[in-house]
Amino acid sequence: MRIIRELREAEAALDTALLRQSSLLSTLLEARRDTDAGPFVGQEAMMRLTKSHQTLISAGSDLARVHSNLLKVQEDVLGYEDCPPNEPMAEQPVLREVS
């Protein structure tokens, strides 16, 4: 079902974005350390990145509520509230990382 696929894709995209932002923060900290830059170099950028990270986590919470609401719609329309197993997630194509 298209709704299931797109919901899972949205959930996976949020996870990917969170992982990439975490990786970026780690890289920024390593670069600051490796270049012997001062302890506050890039601090504003890291604060904004952290705020963006918090926004994604909040979006994940909202998406979880969407998921829950769609289960209720499914129950109202189809007469059952059952979340399909996650096996189809493994069938999603993996994007090649570009550096």
mmCIF file of C-alpha atoms in Angstrom:
data_model
loop_
_atom_site.group_PDB
_atom_site.id
_atom_site.type_symbol
_atom_site.label_atom_id
_atom_site.label_comp_id
_atom_site.label_asym_id
_atom_site.label_seq_id
_atom_site.Cartn_x
_atom_site.Cartn_y
_atom_site.Cartn_z
ATOM 1 C CA MET A 1 0.000 0.000 0.000
ATOM 2 C CA ARG A 2 1.342 3.387 -0.979
ATOM 3 C CA ILE A 3 0.551 5.045 2.370
ATOM 4 C CA ILE A 4 2.557 2.420 4.263
ATOM 5 C CA ARG A 5 5.501 2.739 1.880
ATOM 6 C CA GLU A 6 5.547 6.536 1.994
ATOM 7 C CA LEU A 7 5.162 6.663 5.771
ATOM 8 C CA ARG A 8 8.089 4.272 6.200
ATOM 9 C CA GLU A 9 10.147 6.280 3.720
ATOM 10 C CA ALA A 10 9.424 9.458 5.704
ATOM 11 C CA GLU A 11 10.417 7.732 8.960
ATOM 12 C CA ALA A 12 13.616 6.411 7.388
ATOM 13 C CA ALA A 13 14.434 9.829 5.912
ATOM 14 C CA LEU A 14 14.210 11.417 9.353
ATOM 15 C CA ASP A 15 16.543 8.790 10.784
ATOM 16 C CA THR A 16 18.985 9.349 7.930
ATOM 17 C CA ALA A 17 18.903 13.116 8.434
ATOM 18 C CA LEU A 18 19.559 12.694 12.163
ATOM 19 C CA LEU A 19 22.485 10.376 11.488
ATOM 20 C CA ARG A 20 23.993 12.736 8.926
ATOM 21 C CA GLN A 21 23.661 15.711 11.248
ATOM 22 C CA SER A 22 25.288 13.724 14.048
ATOM 23 C CA SER A 23 28.123 12.830 11.709
ATOM 24 C CA LEU A 24 28.507 16.475 10.676
ATOM 25 C CA LEU A 25 28.693 17.611 14.302
ATOM 26 C CA SER A 26 31.337 14.990 14.990
ATOM 27 C CA THR A 27 33.322 16.103 11.944
ATOM 28 C CA LEU A 28 33.135 19.754 13.010
ATOM 29 C CA LEU A 29 34.449 18.906 16.466
ATOM 30 C CA GLU A 30 37.238 16.748 15.047
ATOM 31 C CA ALA A 31 38.231 19.519 12.620
ATOM 32 C CA ARG A 32 38.373 22.045 15.442
ATOM 33 C CA ARG A 33 40.521 19.710 17.524
ATOM 34 C CA ASP A 34 42.768 18.647 14.616
ATOM 35 C CA THR A 35 43.487 22.247 13.589
ATOM 36 C CA ASP A 36 44.193 23.411 17.147
ATOM 37 C CA ALA A 37 41.496 26.044 16.714
ATOM 38 C CA GLY A 38 40.192 27.802 19.786
ATOM 39 C CA PRO A 39 37.562 26.088 21.912
ATOM 40 C CA PHE A 40 34.763 28.308 20.590
ATOM 41 C CA VAL A 41 35.600 28.332 16.877
ATOM 42 C CA GLY A 42 32.497 27.300 14.967
ATOM 43 C CA GLN A 43 30.404 27.400 18.122
ATOM 44 C CA GLU A 44 27.519 29.314 16.515
ATOM 45 C CA ALA A 45 27.356 26.859 13.613
ATOM 46 C CA MET A 46 27.326 23.931 16.031
ATOM 47 C CA MET A 47 24.581 25.567 18.098
ATOM 48 C CA ARG A 48 22.462 26.022 14.971
ATOM 49 C CA LEU A 49 23.155 22.437 13.908
ATOM 50 C CA THR A 50 22.071 21.225 17.339
ATOM 51 C CA LYS A 51 18.884 23.296 17.069
ATOM 52 C CA SER A 52 18.232 21.746 13.659
ATOM 53 C CA HIS A 53 18.823 18.312 15.202
ATOM 54 C CA GLN A 54 16.242 19.061 17.902
ATOM 55 C CA THR A 55 13.787 20.143 15.213
ATOM 56 C CA LEU A 56 14.217 16.808 13.433
ATOM 57 C CA ILE A 57 13.646 14.920 16.676
ATOM 58 C CA SER A 58 10.473 16.929 17.199
ATOM 59 C CA ALA A 59 9.433 16.153 13.626
ATOM 60 C CA GLY A 60 9.973 12.473 14.402
ATOM 61 C CA SER A 61 7.597 12.763 17.345
ATOM 62 C CA ASP A 62 5.007 14.404 15.109
ATOM 63 C CA LEU A 63 5.462 11.691 12.498
ATOM 64 C CA ALA A 64 4.927 9.051 15.187
ATOM 65 C CA ARG A 65 1.619 10.757 15.977
ATOM 66 C CA VAL A 66 0.731 10.692 12.280
ATOM 67 C CA HIS A 67 1.494 6.973 12.270
ATOM 68 C CA SER A 68 -0.773 6.457 15.271
ATOM 69 C CA ASN A 69 -3.563 8.533 13.714
ATOM 70 C CA LEU A 70 -3.339 6.573 10.472
ATOM 71 C CA LEU A 71 -3.723 3.332 12.422
ATOM 72 C CA LYS A 72 -6.946 4.761 13.862
ATOM 73 C CA VAL A 73 -8.138 5.706 10.357
ATOM 74 C CA GLN A 74 -7.335 2.168 9.221
ATOM 75 C CA GLU A 75 -9.406 0.772 12.080
ATOM 76 C CA ASP A 76 -12.333 3.080 11.254
ATOM 77 C CA VAL A 77 -12.245 2.319 7.525
ATOM 78 C CA LEU A 78 -11.124 -1.321 7.391
ATOM 79 C CA GLY A 79 -12.234 -2.537 10.796
ATOM 80 C CA TYR A 80 -8.806 -3.480 12.158
ATOM 81 C CA GLU A 81 -5.810 -1.699 13.607
ATOM 82 C CA ASP A 82 -2.731 -3.627 12.587
ATOM 83 C CA CYS A 83 0.650 -2.211 11.687
ATOM 84 C CA PRO A 84 2.258 -4.296 8.926
ATOM 85 C CA PRO A 85 5.674 -5.785 9.737
ATOM 86 C CA ASN A 86 8.784 -3.839 8.802
ATOM 87 C CA GLU A 87 10.157 -6.388 6.340
ATOM 88 C CA PRO A 88 9.402 -4.187 3.307
ATOM 89 C CA MET A 89 11.836 -1.621 4.735
ATOM 90 C CA ALA A 90 14.674 -3.971 3.798
ATOM 91 C CA GLU A 91 13.476 -3.910 0.208
ATOM 92 C CA GLN A 92 13.990 -0.159 -0.087
ATOM 93 C CA PRO A 93 16.902 0.739 -2.346
ATOM 94 C CA VAL A 94 19.995 1.944 -0.547
ATOM 95 C CA LEU A 95 21.338 5.214 -1.884
ATOM 96 C CA ARG A 96 25.019 5.250 -2.680
ATOM 97 C CA GLU A 97 26.941 7.735 -0.558
ATOM 98 C CA VAL A 98 28.572 10.463 -2.610
ATOM 99 C CA SER A 99 31.680 12.117 -1.240
#
